[in-house]
Amino acid sequence: MELTTAEENYLKAIYHLSEEGKKSVSTNDIAASIQTKPASVSDMLRKLGEKEVIQYRKYYGLQITELGKRLALQTIRKHRLWEVFLVDKLHFAWDEVHEVAEQLEHIQSTLLIERLDAYLNYPKFDPHGDPIPDEYGDVRSRPRIALNEMNIDQGGQIVAVKDSSAAFLRYLDKVGAYIGARIKVLDKVEFDGSVEILVDQKKTLFMSKDVASNILVLQS
Amino acid sequence: MELTTAEENYLKAIYHLSEEGKKSVSTNDIAASIQTKPASVSDMLRKLGEKEVIQYRKYYGLQITELGKRLALQTIRKHRLWEVFLVDKLHFAWDEVHEVAEQLEHIQSTLLIERLDAYLNYPKFDPHGDPIPDEYGDVRSRPRIALNEMNIDQGGQIVAVKDSSAAFLRYLDKVGAYIGARIKVLDKVEFDGSVEILVDQKKTLFMSKDVASNILVLQS
DNA sequence: CTTTATTTTTAGATTAATCTAATTTTAATT
DNA sequence: AATTAAAATTAGATTAATCTAAAAATAAAG
Ligand SMILES: [Mn+2]
Ligand SMILES: [Mn+2]
Ligand SMILES: [Mn+2]
Ligand SMILES: [Mn+2]
């Protein structure tokens, strides 16, 4: 069973939206997430239903199937491996990889992905801290908490970002909040949810709730 | 001006056929070379004509334009750089790279190709001995002669193969005729055009005219 | 110079992916 | 419960790439 590039993109979007814990994934959500029109989504849902990667009853909603999950995770695996390649080997900045990986993830060759994985030394996380599924679709995820939800005096290590937009990533570069940085919450402002943190025991940083909620921390 | 994947494939085929020194490139030739039907080719020729990558007058024939050459060489450059990557870095065999490179050549990102080129140390030839055009489309080609056209006692070095099919390349692997091998023509059979050669001053090899005509040698 | 063969193009369909506009269904408000 | 609003689907077009079958143009034979 092989999917087209468009089908892979839809399925990936559906998988991501499903994982976000929402009760169910709406046609509009999908349309927004892949920048297309709801009418196109309806059409594609019917096709994905026929291919049995989702269970779909019109107007009722959809559910991704086990087969669908497996295929989505394969695409995600490829996407993230290519991101590691671009950053580690070709020295792309972490905000420059997304578009290219979006294309590379659709290259069809199991040998290629096996070899790439080995070449990169079987990485477990991509440049944004997201876990790379293994070839069977198993994901080893770490328990993570959004920075804005930590309490004062708690410490930890930045392990991932929720938002991978170039604007956000470049902002993090600028303020020195990189993946792997050790942080500690110094203060929280009740009023607007902004936080003050200590980075690597030397630099203090203020950030809005909006920013903090997009930074994921492994608590220590 | 951007081309679709299909357009890039057609243009590449047209460029290769044009270079083969034929008077002109026929619709049927193109169809055969990319495994499609002449009717589809006619249609595409009209489109490529409109995009001015070829000059096309129906029934009369076509001529690739300067713009067309430039774009074709860009795709060929990408194809060959990826082939080098697959062989040098991911340890693909030289007969395993073609299909994958056929997909990778369509990835759109100038940054990616610049970085890949640098990462591979600006290779000048691909695993099959074909020259890699620079970013401006300049090709530094070496004077080469088909092995079956050499005379007895002449020597040289295998620098490329004309046929890149897996079957042919695996045959060459088996008999030990690799790119870079130093050879000398020991004997030629007038009757069927087959040749006997000495490889690396230690191994003698018989090969049919058909095989020899697909091996290109830099004479010394 | 006709007739035949070959090559090339057109006509008409098909499949995939997308859109706008209209319709239908479900959800929310009075 | 009736009306309005929102969400989802369908209808009908469009663009790209392909195919088969038919027609037209060119080339080759006689
Ligand atoms: Mn994609
Ligand atoms: Mn990522
Ligand atoms: Mn290709
Ligand atoms: Mn090659």
Short mmCIF file of C-alpha atoms (C1' of nucleotides) and ligand atoms in Angstrom, two decimals:
data_model
loop_
_atom_site.label_atom_id
_atom_site.label_comp_id
_atom_site.label_asym_id
_atom_site.label_seq_id
_atom_site.Cartn_x
_atom_site.Cartn_y
_atom_site.Cartn_z
CA MET A 1 0.00 0.00 0.00
CA GLU A 2 1.62 3.19 -1.09
CA LEU A 3 0.51 6.73 -0.50
CA THR A 4 0.99 9.76 -2.72
CA THR A 5 2.92 12.76 -1.46
CA ALA A 6 -0.33 14.63 -0.79
CA GLU A 7 -1.78 11.68 1.07
CA GLU A 8 1.37 11.41 3.21
CA ASN A 9 1.11 15.09 4.09
CA TYR A 10 -2.53 14.81 5.08
CA LEU A 11 -1.93 11.68 7.11
CA LYS A 12 0.98 13.26 8.92
CA ALA A 13 -1.15 16.29 9.77
CA ILE A 14 -3.96 14.04 11.00
CA TYR A 15 -1.54 12.06 13.13
CA HIS A 16 -0.09 15.20 14.71
CA LEU A 17 -3.52 16.67 15.41
CA SER A 18 -4.68 13.34 16.86
CA GLU A 19 -1.71 13.27 19.22
CA GLU A 20 -2.47 16.75 20.50
CA GLY A 21 -5.00 15.15 22.77
CA LYS A 22 -8.02 16.73 21.15
CA LYS A 23 -11.24 14.73 21.38
CA SER A 24 -11.42 14.54 17.59
CA VAL A 25 -9.78 16.05 14.54
CA SER A 26 -11.97 18.39 12.55
CA THR A 27 -11.96 19.04 8.84
CA ASN A 28 -11.23 22.70 9.53
CA ASP A 29 -8.29 21.85 11.78
CA ILE A 30 -6.71 19.78 9.05
CA ALA A 31 -7.34 22.46 6.45
CA ALA A 32 -5.69 25.08 8.66
CA SER A 33 -2.73 22.87 9.50
CA ILE A 34 -1.79 22.14 5.90
CA GLN A 35 -3.00 25.40 4.41
CA THR A 36 -5.70 24.10 2.19
CA LYS A 37 -9.47 24.46 1.92
CA PRO A 38 -11.98 22.37 3.88
CA ALA A 39 -13.50 21.18 0.60
CA SER A 40 -10.18 19.63 -0.40
CA VAL A 41 -9.90 17.98 3.00
CA SER A 42 -13.33 16.36 2.73
CA ASP A 43 -12.32 14.90 -0.58
CA MET A 44 -9.06 13.57 0.74
CA LEU A 45 -10.70 12.10 3.86
CA ARG A 46 -12.89 9.97 1.64
CA LYS A 47 -9.79 8.69 -0.17
CA LEU A 48 -7.87 8.05 3.03
CA GLY A 49 -10.90 6.20 4.35
CA GLU A 50 -10.95 3.97 1.28
CA LYS A 51 -7.28 3.22 1.80
CA GLU A 52 -8.11 2.38 5.41
CA VAL A 53 -5.52 4.61 6.99
CA ILE A 54 -8.36 6.40 8.75
CA GLN A 55 -11.84 5.38 9.76
CA TYR A 56 -14.17 7.96 8.34
CA ARG A 57 -17.92 8.55 8.48
CA LYS A 58 -18.88 11.84 6.97
CA TYR A 59 -20.07 14.53 9.35
CA TYR A 60 -19.18 12.24 12.25
CA GLY A 61 -15.43 12.62 12.35
CA LEU A 62 -12.47 10.41 11.83
CA GLN A 63 -10.10 8.16 13.67
CA ILE A 64 -6.64 7.25 12.49
CA THR A 65 -6.20 3.47 12.18
CA GLU A 66 -3.23 1.39 13.32
CA LEU A 67 -2.13 1.15 9.69
CA GLY A 68 -2.46 4.92 9.37
CA LYS A 69 -0.36 5.50 12.49
CA ARG A 70 2.33 3.20 11.23
CA LEU A 71 2.54 4.98 7.89
CA ALA A 72 2.41 8.45 9.46
CA LEU A 73 5.22 7.52 11.83
CA GLN A 74 7.30 6.31 8.91
CA THR A 75 6.99 9.68 7.23
CA ILE A 76 7.73 11.48 10.50
CA ARG A 77 10.77 9.27 10.99
CA LYS A 78 12.07 10.23 7.57
CA HIS A 79 11.36 13.90 8.13
CA ARG A 80 13.27 13.98 11.40
CA LEU A 81 16.20 11.92 10.18
CA TRP A 82 16.65 14.29 7.26
CA GLU A 83 16.50 17.22 9.67
CA VAL A 84 19.33 15.70 11.67
CA PHE A 85 21.29 15.20 8.46
CA LEU A 86 20.80 18.80 7.39
CA VAL A 87 21.89 20.19 10.75
CA ASP A 88 24.63 17.76 11.72
CA LYS A 89 26.22 17.17 8.34
CA LEU A 90 25.29 20.09 6.11
CA HIS A 91 25.37 22.68 8.91
CA PHE A 92 21.92 24.07 8.34
CA ALA A 93 20.57 26.22 11.17
CA TRP A 94 17.71 24.57 13.04
CA ASP A 95 15.27 27.11 11.60
CA GLU A 96 16.27 26.35 8.00
CA VAL A 97 15.53 22.65 7.82
CA HIS A 98 11.79 22.37 7.81
CA GLU A 99 10.90 23.18 4.21
CA VAL A 100 13.59 20.95 2.80
CA ALA A 101 12.74 18.05 5.12
CA GLU A 102 9.14 18.49 4.04
CA GLN A 103 10.27 17.49 0.56
CA LEU A 104 12.88 14.90 1.49
CA GLU A 105 10.46 12.95 3.68
CA HIS A 106 8.67 11.77 0.54
CA ILE A 107 11.66 10.10 -1.12
CA GLN A 108 10.85 6.44 -1.44
CA SER A 109 13.65 4.02 -0.59
CA THR A 110 13.84 1.90 2.50
CA LEU A 111 17.53 1.28 1.87
CA LEU A 112 18.13 5.01 1.86
CA ILE A 113 16.52 5.52 5.24
CA GLU A 114 18.28 2.55 6.80
CA ARG A 115 21.63 3.82 5.59
CA LEU A 116 20.91 7.40 6.55
CA ASP A 117 19.93 6.30 10.05
CA ALA A 118 23.19 4.36 10.42
CA TYR A 119 25.22 7.21 8.95
CA LEU A 120 23.78 9.61 11.51
CA ASN A 121 24.48 7.11 14.25
CA TYR A 122 20.89 6.21 15.01
CA PRO A 123 19.84 9.56 16.47
CA LYS A 124 16.95 9.49 18.93
CA PHE A 125 15.89 13.14 18.62
CA ASP A 126 15.73 15.70 15.85
CA PRO A 127 17.17 19.22 16.04
CA HIS A 128 13.98 20.49 17.66
CA GLY A 129 14.07 17.82 20.35
CA ASP A 130 11.31 15.71 18.81
CA PRO A 131 11.78 11.96 19.12
CA ILE A 132 12.62 9.94 16.02
CA PRO A 133 10.46 6.81 15.70
CA ASP A 134 12.34 3.60 14.99
CA GLU A 135 11.67 1.62 11.83
CA TYR A 136 8.70 -0.08 13.48
CA GLY A 137 7.17 3.22 14.50
CA ASP A 138 8.08 2.95 18.17
CA VAL A 139 8.73 6.30 19.81
CA ARG A 140 10.74 6.63 22.97
CA SER A 141 9.31 9.82 24.42
CA ARG A 142 10.59 11.60 27.48
CA PRO A 143 8.32 13.14 30.10
CA ARG A 144 8.31 16.83 29.34
CA ILE A 145 6.66 19.88 30.84
CA ALA A 146 6.01 23.28 29.27
CA LEU A 147 8.30 25.89 30.80
CA ASN A 148 5.37 28.13 31.80
CA GLU A 149 3.94 25.34 33.91
CA MET A 150 6.99 24.88 36.09
CA ASN A 151 7.14 26.30 39.60
CA ILE A 152 9.58 28.78 41.04
CA ASP A 153 12.96 27.24 41.97
CA GLN A 154 12.35 24.17 39.84
CA GLY A 155 15.14 23.30 37.43
CA GLY A 156 15.58 21.21 34.34
CA GLN A 157 16.92 20.99 30.85
CA ILE A 158 15.37 22.33 27.66
CA VAL A 159 14.71 19.24 25.51
CA ALA A 160 12.34 20.41 22.80
CA VAL A 161 10.28 23.21 21.30
CA LYS A 162 6.63 23.03 20.37
CA ASP A 163 6.75 25.72 17.72
CA SER A 164 9.31 25.09 14.97
CA SER A 165 8.74 28.27 13.00
CA ALA A 166 11.84 30.08 11.83
CA ALA A 167 10.82 33.24 13.70
CA PHE A 168 10.54 31.45 17.03
CA LEU A 169 13.72 29.42 16.57
CA ARG A 170 15.74 32.47 15.65
CA TYR A 171 14.42 34.26 18.70
CA LEU A 172 15.62 31.37 20.86
CA ASP A 173 19.02 31.49 19.17
CA LYS A 174 19.23 35.19 19.94
CA VAL A 175 18.42 34.88 23.62
CA GLY A 176 20.55 31.75 23.99
CA ALA A 177 17.83 29.27 24.86
CA TYR A 178 19.07 26.22 23.02
CA ILE A 179 18.18 22.56 23.33
CA GLY A 180 20.26 21.04 26.08
CA ALA A 181 20.46 24.27 28.10
CA ARG A 182 20.10 23.81 31.85
CA ILE A 183 17.57 26.22 33.30
CA LYS A 184 15.96 27.16 36.58
CA VAL A 185 12.79 29.13 37.16
CA LEU A 186 13.64 32.25 39.17
CA ASP A 187 10.32 34.03 39.12
CA LYS A 188 6.81 33.89 37.68
CA VAL A 189 4.49 36.82 37.14
CA GLU A 190 0.97 35.78 38.06
CA PHE A 191 -0.58 38.62 36.10
CA ASP A 192 0.56 37.71 32.58
CA GLY A 193 2.17 34.33 33.10
CA SER A 194 5.62 35.52 32.07
CA VAL A 195 8.66 33.92 33.68
CA GLU A 196 12.23 34.74 34.61
CA ILE A 197 14.72 31.93 34.25
CA LEU A 198 18.40 31.31 34.84
CA VAL A 199 20.19 29.74 31.90
CA ASP A 200 23.36 27.68 32.40
CA GLN A 201 23.82 29.22 35.83
CA LYS A 202 24.97 32.49 34.38
CA LYS A 203 22.37 34.35 32.37
CA THR A 204 18.92 35.46 33.45
CA LEU A 205 16.17 35.72 30.89
CA PHE A 206 12.65 37.09 30.88
CA MET A 207 10.11 35.54 28.59
CA SER A 208 6.41 35.90 27.92
CA LYS A 209 3.99 33.11 28.69
CA ASP A 210 3.55 32.65 24.96
CA VAL A 211 7.25 31.93 24.52
CA ALA A 212 7.56 29.82 27.65
CA SER A 213 4.62 27.64 26.67
CA ASN A 214 6.47 26.63 23.53
CA ILE A 215 9.57 25.45 25.37
CA LEU A 216 9.55 21.91 26.75
CA VAL A 217 11.66 20.99 29.74
CA LEU A 218 12.86 17.72 31.22
CA GLN A 219 12.65 18.31 34.95
CA SER A 220 15.47 17.37 37.25
CA MET B 1 10.78 30.08 -13.96
CA GLU B 2 10.22 26.78 -12.30
CA LEU B 3 9.63 23.41 -13.84
CA THR B 4 7.54 20.55 -12.52
CA THR B 5 9.14 17.18 -11.81
CA ALA B 6 7.77 15.79 -15.07
CA GLU B 7 9.05 18.75 -17.03
CA GLU B 8 12.50 18.36 -15.48
CA ASN B 9 12.56 14.71 -16.47
CA TYR B 10 11.58 15.44 -20.04
CA LEU B 11 14.08 18.27 -20.34
CA LYS B 12 16.85 16.11 -18.96
CA ALA B 13 16.03 13.38 -21.48
CA ILE B 14 15.98 15.91 -24.30
CA TYR B 15 19.32 17.31 -23.21
CA HIS B 16 20.93 13.86 -23.08
CA LEU B 17 19.54 12.89 -26.48
CA SER B 18 20.69 16.20 -27.95
CA GLU B 19 24.21 15.62 -26.66
CA GLU B 20 24.38 12.21 -28.26
CA GLY B 21 25.24 14.01 -31.47
CA LYS B 22 22.08 13.01 -33.31
CA LYS B 23 20.94 15.44 -35.97
CA SER B 24 17.67 16.00 -34.12
CA VAL B 25 15.70 14.53 -31.26
CA SER B 26 12.52 12.73 -32.27
CA THR B 27 9.30 12.39 -30.36
CA ASN B 28 9.69 8.63 -30.42
CA ASP B 29 13.23 8.83 -29.05
CA ILE B 30 12.04 10.86 -26.09
CA ALA B 31 9.12 8.53 -25.50
CA ALA B 32 11.44 5.53 -25.49
CA SER B 33 13.99 7.16 -23.23
CA ILE B 34 11.53 8.05 -20.49
CA GLN B 35 9.17 5.14 -21.00
CA THR B 36 6.11 7.03 -22.01
CA LYS B 37 3.89 7.26 -25.10
CA PRO B 38 4.58 9.54 -28.05
CA ALA B 39 1.22 11.21 -27.52
CA SER B 40 2.29 12.32 -24.05
CA VAL B 41 5.57 13.61 -25.45
CA SER B 42 3.84 15.75 -28.08
CA ASP B 43 1.79 17.32 -25.37
CA MET B 44 4.78 18.02 -23.18
CA LEU B 45 6.79 19.45 -26.08
CA ARG B 46 4.11 22.07 -26.59
CA LYS B 47 4.35 23.01 -22.90
CA LEU B 48 8.15 23.08 -22.90
CA GLY B 49 7.98 25.24 -26.02
CA GLU B 50 5.71 27.70 -24.26
CA LYS B 51 8.12 27.86 -21.36
CA GLU B 52 10.89 28.51 -23.91
CA VAL B 53 13.21 25.78 -22.71
CA ILE B 54 12.97 24.30 -26.20
CA GLN B 55 12.21 25.74 -29.60
CA TYR B 56 9.43 23.66 -31.04
CA ARG B 57 7.56 23.65 -34.33
CA LYS B 58 5.28 20.69 -34.63
CA TYR B 59 6.25 18.01 -37.12
CA TYR B 60 9.52 19.89 -37.70
CA GLY B 61 11.44 18.95 -34.61
CA LEU B 62 12.88 20.71 -31.62
CA GLN B 63 15.99 22.41 -30.40
CA ILE B 64 16.91 22.88 -26.78
CA THR B 65 17.43 26.56 -25.92
CA GLU B 66 20.22 28.07 -23.83
CA LEU B 67 17.75 28.43 -20.98
CA GLY B 68 16.74 24.81 -21.41
CA LYS B 69 20.36 23.66 -21.32
CA ARG B 70 21.02 25.62 -18.18
CA LEU B 71 18.04 24.12 -16.40
CA ALA B 72 18.76 20.59 -17.62
CA LEU B 73 22.35 20.88 -16.41
CA GLN B 74 21.13 22.01 -13.02
CA THR B 75 19.05 18.88 -12.69
CA ILE B 76 21.92 16.72 -13.92
CA ARG B 77 24.22 18.41 -11.43
CA LYS B 78 21.85 17.56 -8.61
CA HIS B 79 21.41 13.99 -9.81
CA ARG B 80 25.14 13.36 -9.92
CA LEU B 81 25.92 15.06 -6.62
CA TRP B 82 23.32 12.90 -4.92
CA GLU B 83 24.83 9.83 -6.55
CA VAL B 84 28.20 10.73 -5.08
CA PHE B 85 26.58 11.21 -1.70
CA LEU B 86 24.87 7.83 -1.84
CA VAL B 87 28.06 6.00 -2.80
CA ASP B 88 30.66 7.91 -0.80
CA LYS B 89 28.70 8.55 2.37
CA LEU B 90 25.91 6.00 2.52
CA HIS B 91 27.91 3.18 0.90
CA PHE B 92 25.46 2.40 -1.85
CA ALA B 93 26.84 0.25 -4.65
CA TRP B 94 27.19 2.13 -7.91
CA ASP B 95 24.35 0.12 -9.42
CA GLU B 96 21.94 1.02 -6.61
CA VAL B 97 21.96 4.79 -6.86
CA HIS B 98 20.09 5.63 -9.99
CA GLU B 99 16.46 5.26 -8.91
CA VAL B 100 16.98 7.18 -5.70
CA ALA B 101 18.94 9.95 -7.40
CA GLU B 102 16.12 10.16 -9.92
CA GLN B 103 13.90 11.26 -7.05
CA LEU B 104 16.42 13.35 -5.11
CA GLU B 105 17.32 15.45 -8.16
CA HIS B 106 13.93 17.15 -7.91
CA ILE B 107 14.29 18.47 -4.38
CA GLN B 108 14.17 22.24 -4.57
CA SER B 109 16.69 24.13 -2.45
CA THR B 110 19.73 25.93 -3.74
CA LEU B 111 21.16 26.05 -0.24
CA LEU B 112 20.90 22.27 -0.03
CA ILE B 113 22.87 21.72 -3.21
CA GLU B 114 25.54 24.26 -2.30
CA ARG B 115 26.03 22.60 1.06
CA LEU B 116 25.95 19.11 -0.35
CA ASP B 117 28.56 20.04 -2.93
CA ALA B 118 30.83 21.44 -0.22
CA TYR B 119 30.21 18.45 2.04
CA LEU B 120 31.26 16.07 -0.73
CA ASN B 121 34.34 18.20 -1.36
CA TYR B 122 33.28 19.55 -4.73
CA PRO B 123 33.46 16.29 -6.67
CA LYS B 124 34.08 16.60 -10.40
CA PHE B 125 32.72 13.19 -11.44
CA ASP B 126 29.90 10.94 -10.34
CA PRO B 127 30.27 7.22 -9.51
CA HIS B 128 29.81 6.31 -13.17
CA GLY B 129 32.52 8.69 -14.30
CA ASP B 130 30.13 11.32 -15.63
CA PRO B 131 31.20 14.92 -15.09
CA ILE B 132 29.32 17.05 -12.56
CA PRO B 133 28.42 20.47 -13.97
CA ASP B 134 29.26 23.43 -11.74
CA GLU B 135 26.53 25.73 -10.47
CA TYR B 136 26.66 27.72 -13.71
CA GLY B 137 26.26 24.60 -15.81
CA ASP B 138 29.87 24.42 -16.96
CA VAL B 139 31.06 20.89 -17.56
CA ARG B 140 34.71 19.99 -17.55
CA SER B 141 34.72 16.95 -19.80
CA ARG B 142 37.69 14.72 -20.48
CA PRO B 143 38.50 13.32 -23.91
CA ARG B 144 37.29 9.75 -23.80
CA ILE B 145 37.24 6.87 -26.23
CA ALA B 146 35.09 3.75 -26.23
CA LEU B 147 37.16 0.70 -25.31
CA ASN B 148 36.17 -1.16 -28.49
CA GLU B 149 37.65 1.62 -30.60
CA MET B 150 41.12 1.41 -29.12
CA ASN B 151 43.95 -0.31 -30.95
CA ILE B 152 46.05 -3.24 -29.82
CA ASP B 153 48.77 -2.28 -27.33
CA GLN B 154 47.15 1.00 -26.49
CA GLY B 155 46.67 1.69 -22.80
CA GLY B 156 44.58 3.93 -20.63
CA GLN B 157 42.35 4.25 -17.64
CA ILE B 158 38.66 3.46 -17.37
CA VAL B 159 36.98 6.76 -16.56
CA ALA B 160 33.30 6.20 -17.25
CA VAL B 161 30.55 3.88 -18.41
CA LYS B 162 27.92 4.67 -21.00
CA ASP B 163 25.33 2.23 -19.70
CA SER B 164 24.43 2.71 -16.06
CA SER B 165 21.99 -0.17 -15.76
CA ALA B 166 22.32 -2.31 -12.67
CA ALA B 167 22.88 -5.42 -14.77
CA PHE B 168 25.82 -3.91 -16.60
CA LEU B 169 27.39 -2.35 -13.52
CA ARG B 170 27.18 -5.58 -11.56
CA TYR B 171 28.82 -7.41 -14.44
CA LEU B 172 31.68 -4.93 -14.32
CA ASP B 173 31.98 -5.41 -10.57
CA LYS B 174 32.17 -9.15 -11.10
CA VAL B 175 34.94 -9.04 -13.67
CA GLY B 176 36.81 -6.31 -11.83
CA ALA B 177 36.51 -3.53 -14.38
CA TYR B 178 36.06 -0.53 -12.12
CA ILE B 179 36.41 3.15 -12.74
CA GLY B 180 40.02 4.13 -12.30
CA ALA B 181 41.35 0.75 -13.46
CA ARG B 182 44.40 0.93 -15.71
CA ILE B 183 43.97 -1.20 -18.80
CA LYS B 184 45.81 -2.17 -21.95
CA VAL B 185 44.37 -3.72 -25.11
CA LEU B 186 46.04 -7.10 -25.68
CA ASP B 187 44.03 -8.35 -28.62
CA LYS B 188 41.04 -7.58 -30.80
CA VAL B 189 38.95 -10.08 -32.71
CA GLU B 190 38.09 -8.63 -36.11
CA PHE B 191 35.20 -11.03 -36.60
CA ASP B 192 32.94 -10.00 -33.72
CA GLY B 193 34.70 -6.93 -32.37
CA SER B 194 35.42 -8.52 -29.01
CA VAL B 195 38.58 -7.54 -27.14
CA GLU B 196 41.08 -8.94 -24.68
CA ILE B 197 42.46 -6.50 -22.15
CA LEU B 198 44.93 -6.49 -19.31
CA VAL B 199 43.58 -4.94 -16.11
CA ASP B 200 45.95 -3.42 -13.55
CA GLN B 201 48.86 -5.29 -15.08
CA LYS B 202 47.74 -8.56 -13.61
CA LYS B 203 44.42 -9.83 -14.89
CA THR B 204 43.40 -10.51 -18.46
CA LEU B 205 39.79 -10.14 -19.47
CA PHE B 206 37.78 -10.99 -22.56
CA MET B 207 34.78 -8.88 -23.37
CA SER B 208 32.25 -8.63 -26.17
CA LYS B 209 32.08 -5.60 -28.41
CA ASP B 210 28.77 -4.76 -26.78
CA VAL B 211 30.39 -4.54 -23.37
CA ALA B 212 33.53 -2.78 -24.59
CA SER B 213 31.53 -0.13 -26.39
CA ASN B 214 29.97 0.87 -23.08
CA ILE B 215 33.29 1.43 -21.34
CA LEU B 216 34.98 4.79 -21.79
CA VAL B 217 38.73 5.14 -21.52
CA LEU B 218 41.08 8.05 -21.02
CA GLN B 219 44.04 7.18 -23.21
CA SER B 220 47.55 7.49 -21.96
"C1'" DC C 1 4.53 10.77 -58.64
"C1'" DT C 2 1.32 7.68 -56.28
"C1'" DT C 3 0.80 4.51 -52.68
"C1'" DT C 4 2.18 2.74 -48.36
"C1'" DA C 5 4.45 3.04 -44.02
"C1'" DT C 6 6.04 5.65 -40.25
"C1'" DT C 7 5.93 9.44 -37.30
"C1'" DT C 8 3.64 12.88 -35.01
"C1'" DT C 9 -0.19 15.23 -33.44
"C1'" DT C 10 -4.98 15.73 -31.92
"C1'" DA C 11 -9.33 14.17 -29.77
"C1'" DG C 12 -11.34 12.44 -26.02
"C1'" DA C 13 -10.88 9.97 -21.36
"C1'" DT C 14 -8.99 9.21 -16.86
"C1'" DT C 15 -6.79 10.10 -12.29
"C1'" DA C 16 -5.06 13.20 -8.76
"C1'" DA C 17 -5.22 17.41 -6.40
"C1'" DT C 18 -6.96 21.57 -5.89
"C1'" DC C 19 -10.35 25.60 -5.85
"C1'" DT C 20 -15.07 28.49 -5.43
"C1'" DA C 21 -19.77 28.43 -4.71
"C1'" DA C 22 -23.78 26.03 -3.35
"C1'" DT C 23 -25.96 22.71 -0.41
"C1'" DT C 24 -26.55 19.88 3.49
"C1'" DT C 25 -25.88 18.61 8.13
"C1'" DT C 26 -24.95 19.51 12.78
"C1'" DA C 27 -24.43 22.85 16.58
"C1'" DA C 28 -25.73 26.96 19.02
"C1'" DT C 29 -29.03 30.67 20.28
"C1'" DT C 30 -32.88 32.80 21.10
"C1'" DA D 1 -38.70 24.26 18.98
"C1'" DA D 2 -37.62 27.42 15.45
"C1'" DT D 3 -34.09 30.14 13.71
"C1'" DT D 4 -29.47 31.30 12.94
"C1'" DA D 5 -24.65 30.17 12.71
"C1'" DA D 6 -20.91 27.15 11.85
"C1'" DA D 7 -18.91 23.13 9.91
"C1'" DA D 8 -18.72 19.76 6.49
"C1'" DT D 9 -19.80 17.99 2.15
"C1'" DT D 10 -21.00 18.06 -2.74
"C1'" DA D 11 -21.21 20.10 -7.39
"C1'" DG D 12 -18.82 21.78 -10.90
"C1'" DA D 13 -14.29 23.76 -12.75
"C1'" DT D 14 -9.39 23.83 -13.48
"C1'" DT D 15 -4.57 22.22 -14.09
"C1'" DA D 16 -1.15 18.57 -14.75
"C1'" DA D 17 0.10 14.26 -16.49
"C1'" DT D 18 -0.98 10.41 -18.58
"C1'" DC D 19 -3.31 6.98 -21.83
"C1'" DT D 20 -5.81 4.82 -26.29
"C1'" DA D 21 -7.56 5.49 -30.63
"C1'" DA D 22 -8.12 8.37 -34.60
"C1'" DA D 23 -6.40 11.74 -37.81
"C1'" DA D 24 -2.89 14.31 -40.11
"C1'" DA D 25 1.67 15.09 -41.81
"C1'" DT D 26 5.97 13.51 -43.41
"C1'" DA D 27 9.05 9.99 -45.21
"C1'" DA D 28 9.97 5.83 -47.82
"C1'" DA D 29 8.93 2.62 -51.59
"C1'" DG D 30 7.49 1.24 -55.67
MN MN E 1 5.82 16.94 3.06
MN MN E 2 11.68 18.83 13.61
MN MN E 3 13.79 12.26 -12.06
MN MN E 4 25.43 8.62 -12.84
#
